[in-house]
XYZ file of C-alpha atoms in Angstrom:
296
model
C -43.235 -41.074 50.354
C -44.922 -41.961 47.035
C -44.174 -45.425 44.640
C -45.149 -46.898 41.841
C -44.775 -49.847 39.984
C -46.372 -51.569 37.034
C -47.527 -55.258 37.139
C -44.635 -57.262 35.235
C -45.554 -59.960 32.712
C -41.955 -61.124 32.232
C -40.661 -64.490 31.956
C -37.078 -64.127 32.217
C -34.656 -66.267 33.408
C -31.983 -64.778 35.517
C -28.817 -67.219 35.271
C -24.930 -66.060 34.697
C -25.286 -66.176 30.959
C -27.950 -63.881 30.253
C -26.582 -61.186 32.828
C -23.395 -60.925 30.871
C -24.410 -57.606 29.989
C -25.285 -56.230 33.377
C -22.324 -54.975 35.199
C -21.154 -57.411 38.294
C -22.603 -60.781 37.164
C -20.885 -63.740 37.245
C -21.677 -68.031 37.182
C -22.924 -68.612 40.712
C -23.976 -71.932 42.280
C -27.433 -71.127 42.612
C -30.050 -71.410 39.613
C -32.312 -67.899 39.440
C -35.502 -67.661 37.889
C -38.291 -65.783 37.583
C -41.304 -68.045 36.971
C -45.049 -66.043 35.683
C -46.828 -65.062 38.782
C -49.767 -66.749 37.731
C -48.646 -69.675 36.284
C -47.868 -72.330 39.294
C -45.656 -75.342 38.767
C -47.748 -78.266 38.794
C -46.709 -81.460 41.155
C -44.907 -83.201 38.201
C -42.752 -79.840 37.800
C -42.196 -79.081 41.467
C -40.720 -82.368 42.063
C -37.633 -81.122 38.714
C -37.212 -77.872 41.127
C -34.067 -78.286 42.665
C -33.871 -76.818 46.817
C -31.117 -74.425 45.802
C -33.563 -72.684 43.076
C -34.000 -69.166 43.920
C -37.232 -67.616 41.950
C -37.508 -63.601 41.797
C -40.829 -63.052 40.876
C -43.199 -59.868 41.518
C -45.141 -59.301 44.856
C -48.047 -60.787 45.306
C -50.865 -59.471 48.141
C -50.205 -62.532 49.987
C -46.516 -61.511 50.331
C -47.463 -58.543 52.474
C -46.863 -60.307 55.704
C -43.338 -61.644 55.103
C -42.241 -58.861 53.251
C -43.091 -56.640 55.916
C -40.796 -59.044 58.969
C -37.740 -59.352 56.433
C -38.167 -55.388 56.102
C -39.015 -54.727 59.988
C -35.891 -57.439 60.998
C -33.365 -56.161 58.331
C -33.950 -52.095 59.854
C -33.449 -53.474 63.297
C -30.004 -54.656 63.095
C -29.356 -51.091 62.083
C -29.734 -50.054 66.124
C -27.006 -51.531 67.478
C -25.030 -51.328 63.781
C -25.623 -46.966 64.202
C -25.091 -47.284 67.763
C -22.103 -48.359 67.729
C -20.103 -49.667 64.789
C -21.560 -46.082 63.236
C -19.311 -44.424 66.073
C -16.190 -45.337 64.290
C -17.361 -43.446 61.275
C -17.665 -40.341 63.492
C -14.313 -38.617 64.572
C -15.728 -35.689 65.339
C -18.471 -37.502 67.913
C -15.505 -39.727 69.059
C -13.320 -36.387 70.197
C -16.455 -35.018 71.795
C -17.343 -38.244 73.655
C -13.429 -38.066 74.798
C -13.639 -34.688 76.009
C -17.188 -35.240 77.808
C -15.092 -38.143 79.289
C -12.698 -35.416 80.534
C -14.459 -33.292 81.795
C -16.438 -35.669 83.747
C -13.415 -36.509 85.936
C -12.220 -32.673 86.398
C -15.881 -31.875 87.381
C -16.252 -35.007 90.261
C -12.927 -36.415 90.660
C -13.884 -39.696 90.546
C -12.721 -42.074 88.524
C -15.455 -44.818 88.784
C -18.042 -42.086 88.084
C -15.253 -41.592 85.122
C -14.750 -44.932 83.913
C -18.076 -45.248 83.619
C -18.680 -42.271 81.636
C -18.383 -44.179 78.172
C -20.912 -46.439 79.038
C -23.335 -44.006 79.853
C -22.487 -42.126 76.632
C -22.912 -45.380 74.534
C -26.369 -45.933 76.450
C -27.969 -43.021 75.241
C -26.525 -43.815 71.303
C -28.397 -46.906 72.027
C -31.191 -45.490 73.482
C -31.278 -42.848 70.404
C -31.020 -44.505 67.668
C -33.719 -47.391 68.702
C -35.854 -44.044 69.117
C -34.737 -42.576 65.646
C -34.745 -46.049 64.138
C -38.163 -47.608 65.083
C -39.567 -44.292 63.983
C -38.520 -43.919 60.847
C -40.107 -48.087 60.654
C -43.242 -47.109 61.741
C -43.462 -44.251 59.166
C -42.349 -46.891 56.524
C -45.056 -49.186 57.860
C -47.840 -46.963 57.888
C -47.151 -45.441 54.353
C -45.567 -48.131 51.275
C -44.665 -51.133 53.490
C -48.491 -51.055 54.625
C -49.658 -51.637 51.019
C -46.868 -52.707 48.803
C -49.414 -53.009 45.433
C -50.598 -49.465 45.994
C -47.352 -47.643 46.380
C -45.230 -50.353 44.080
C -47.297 -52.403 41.665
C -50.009 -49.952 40.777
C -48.330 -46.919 39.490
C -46.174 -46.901 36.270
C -43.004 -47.148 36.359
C -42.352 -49.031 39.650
C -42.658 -52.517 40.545
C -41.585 -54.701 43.724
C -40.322 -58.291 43.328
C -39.653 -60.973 46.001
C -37.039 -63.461 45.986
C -38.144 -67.316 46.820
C -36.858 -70.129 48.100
C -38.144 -73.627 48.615
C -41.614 -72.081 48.612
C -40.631 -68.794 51.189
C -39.839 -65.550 51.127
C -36.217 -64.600 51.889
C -35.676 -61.572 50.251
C -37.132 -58.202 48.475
C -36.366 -55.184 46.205
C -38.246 -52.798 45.101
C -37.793 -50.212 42.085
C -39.389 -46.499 42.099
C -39.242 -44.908 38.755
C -38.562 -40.987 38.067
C -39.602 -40.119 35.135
C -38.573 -36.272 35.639
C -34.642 -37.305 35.655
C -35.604 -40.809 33.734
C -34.253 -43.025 36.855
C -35.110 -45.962 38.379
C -34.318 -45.723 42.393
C -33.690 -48.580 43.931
C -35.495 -49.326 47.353
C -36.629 -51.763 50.403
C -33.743 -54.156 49.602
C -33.511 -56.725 52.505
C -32.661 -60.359 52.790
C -33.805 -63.101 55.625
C -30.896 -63.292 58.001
C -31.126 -66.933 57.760
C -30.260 -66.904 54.078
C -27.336 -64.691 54.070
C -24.342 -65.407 51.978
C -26.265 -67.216 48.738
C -25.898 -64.265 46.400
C -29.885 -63.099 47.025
C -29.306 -59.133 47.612
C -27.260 -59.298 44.455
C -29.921 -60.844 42.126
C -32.278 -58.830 43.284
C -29.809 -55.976 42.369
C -29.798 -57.120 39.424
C -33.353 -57.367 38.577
C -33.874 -53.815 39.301
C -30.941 -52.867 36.726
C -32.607 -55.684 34.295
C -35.742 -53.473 34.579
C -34.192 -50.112 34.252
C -32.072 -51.235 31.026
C -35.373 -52.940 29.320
C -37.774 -49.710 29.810
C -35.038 -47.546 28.728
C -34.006 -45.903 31.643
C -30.613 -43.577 31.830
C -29.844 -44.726 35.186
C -30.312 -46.460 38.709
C -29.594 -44.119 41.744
C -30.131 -45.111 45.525
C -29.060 -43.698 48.846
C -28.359 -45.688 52.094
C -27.234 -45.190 56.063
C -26.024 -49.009 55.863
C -22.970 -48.544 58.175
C -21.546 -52.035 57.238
C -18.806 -51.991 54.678
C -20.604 -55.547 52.707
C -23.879 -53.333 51.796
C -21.933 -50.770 50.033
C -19.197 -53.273 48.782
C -22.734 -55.042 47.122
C -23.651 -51.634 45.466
C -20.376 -51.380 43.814
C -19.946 -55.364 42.850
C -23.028 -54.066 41.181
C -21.621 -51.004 39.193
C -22.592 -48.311 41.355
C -20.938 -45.615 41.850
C -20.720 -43.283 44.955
C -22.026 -39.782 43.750
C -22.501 -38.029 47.406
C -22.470 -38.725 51.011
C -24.121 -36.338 53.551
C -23.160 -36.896 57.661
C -26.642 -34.421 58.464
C -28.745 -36.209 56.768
C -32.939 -36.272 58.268
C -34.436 -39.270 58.466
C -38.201 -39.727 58.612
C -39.220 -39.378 62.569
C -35.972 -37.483 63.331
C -36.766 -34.480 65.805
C -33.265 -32.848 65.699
C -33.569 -31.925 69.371
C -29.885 -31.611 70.683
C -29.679 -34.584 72.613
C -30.466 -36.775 69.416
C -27.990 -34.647 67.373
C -25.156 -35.904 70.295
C -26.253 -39.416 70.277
C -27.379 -40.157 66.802
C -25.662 -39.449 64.119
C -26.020 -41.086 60.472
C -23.718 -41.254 57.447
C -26.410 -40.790 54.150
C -24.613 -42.163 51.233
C -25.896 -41.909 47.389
C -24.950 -43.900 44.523
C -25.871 -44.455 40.762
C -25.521 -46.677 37.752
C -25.682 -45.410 34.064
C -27.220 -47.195 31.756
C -26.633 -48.001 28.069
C -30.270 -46.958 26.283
C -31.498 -49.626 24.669
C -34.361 -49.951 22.315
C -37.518 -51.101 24.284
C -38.119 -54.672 23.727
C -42.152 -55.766 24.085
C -41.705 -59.599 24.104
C -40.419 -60.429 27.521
C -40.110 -56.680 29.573
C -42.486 -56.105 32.077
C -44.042 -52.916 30.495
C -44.608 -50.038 32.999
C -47.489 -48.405 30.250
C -49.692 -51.598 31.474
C -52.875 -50.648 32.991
C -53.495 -52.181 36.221
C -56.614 -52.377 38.665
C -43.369 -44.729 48.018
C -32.113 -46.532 53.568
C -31.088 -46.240 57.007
């Protein structure tokens, strides 16, 4: 897994009228902003900052540690979500698990050891995809996600920005550029649990497509394994369009024994945006050429 990212020296405010331009924006109740890293508001101006103020702003090293629990909590809930709200998305698994069902009661005639064949079966999708699941996060944590300025801020053409309210971290994005198809791919995006609903994941969104459009990019592509219908309902509020969906895709930490292809199984779906090309404009993009000391 390899990322990059240039440090950002933008100062633009993200509100409803500036994000005409960007597919999927519209007036929302909450003020965003994206205040200069290294320009704090002083005590007179913090008291003007209204609670409901949400500031995207790039990562800073003393993120690391509450970027890395939003990321760790938000892959989490995937266990039980691939477990078993990801069964429904699997006929061919369901007619399988139904005939294993079957043949469990023609084998032992017994219909308690029967009735309780499901539950065994949904068990060992548990059982699998916390397996499958916490390795791919430890991979994640022991390659970008262990040092976000490295793999994000450092190179060109990547960056990773955190979104902040009333002083703490409740949400993240990150955007990998790819110069070889002239992409941006969109990454790592996760919001606190606790601050749901408030329109964060789609400002971040919208960052990253902010980004792509300034340095010229053609397009924003992603892929995810989000089995909940809101995630890829946010992608298309967004613009994106579907462009592929895989059901053998490999995650990181997969063995592909046969007992983890019965019990886990994961829907890979991959999306893009297109972008207008615009001339590159100096004054307020973050410029990926600065020089500056890598979905279930």
């Amino acid at each position: 897994m390899h990322c990059s990212s240039p440090k950002m020296v933008c100062e633009t405010k993200i509100v409803a009228d500036e994000h005409d331009a960007i597919h999927g924006t519209k007036k929302e109740s909450i003020l965003w902003s994206s205040p200069p890293s290294s320009a704090p508001l002083n005590p007179a101006e913090a008291k003007d900052v209204r609670k409901d103020v949400v500031f995207i702003r790039e990562f800073e090293r003393g993120d690391q540690e509450e970027v890395r629990r939003i990321f760790y909590e938000g892959i989490m809930e995937r266990i039980p979500n691939t477990a078993f709200r990801g069964l429904w998305q699997q006929p061919k698994t369901q007619f399988l698990y139904a005939l294993l069902t079957i043949m469990c009661f023609y084998m032992t005639k017994s219909v308690m050891l029967t009735c309780c064949a499901p539950l065994i079966l949904m068990g060992a999708r548990y059982y699998y995809s916390r397996k499958v699941i916490q390795n791919y996060l430890d991979c994640a944590l022991h390659t970008d996600m262990a040092d976000i300025d490295a793999y994000y801020m450092k190179p060109t053409g990547s960056c990773f920005w955190v979104a902040v309210l009333d002083g703490r971290v409740v949400g993240i994005v990150a955007a990998q550029g790819h110069e070889d198809e002239n992409t941006v791919e969109l990454r790592r995006m996760s919001v606190d649990s606790r601050y749901r609903g408030k329109g964060i994941a789609k400002a971040l969104g919208r960052r990253v497509l902010e980004y792509a459009m300034r340095n010229n990019y053609a397009g924003v592509v992603l892929g995810t394994t989000a089995v909940k219908l809101a995630a890829h309902k946010l992608y298309e509020s967004l613009g994106f369009r579907r462009t592929g969906q895989s059901e053998d895709y490999r995650l990181p930490g997969m063995s592909r024994s046969p007992l983890e292809r019965l019990f886990f199984q994961i829907r890979h779906t991959r999306y893009r945006l297109q972008l207008p090309l615009l001339p590159p404009i100096h004054e307020s993009v973050c410029n990926p050429g600065l020089d500056h000391a890598p979905s279930i």
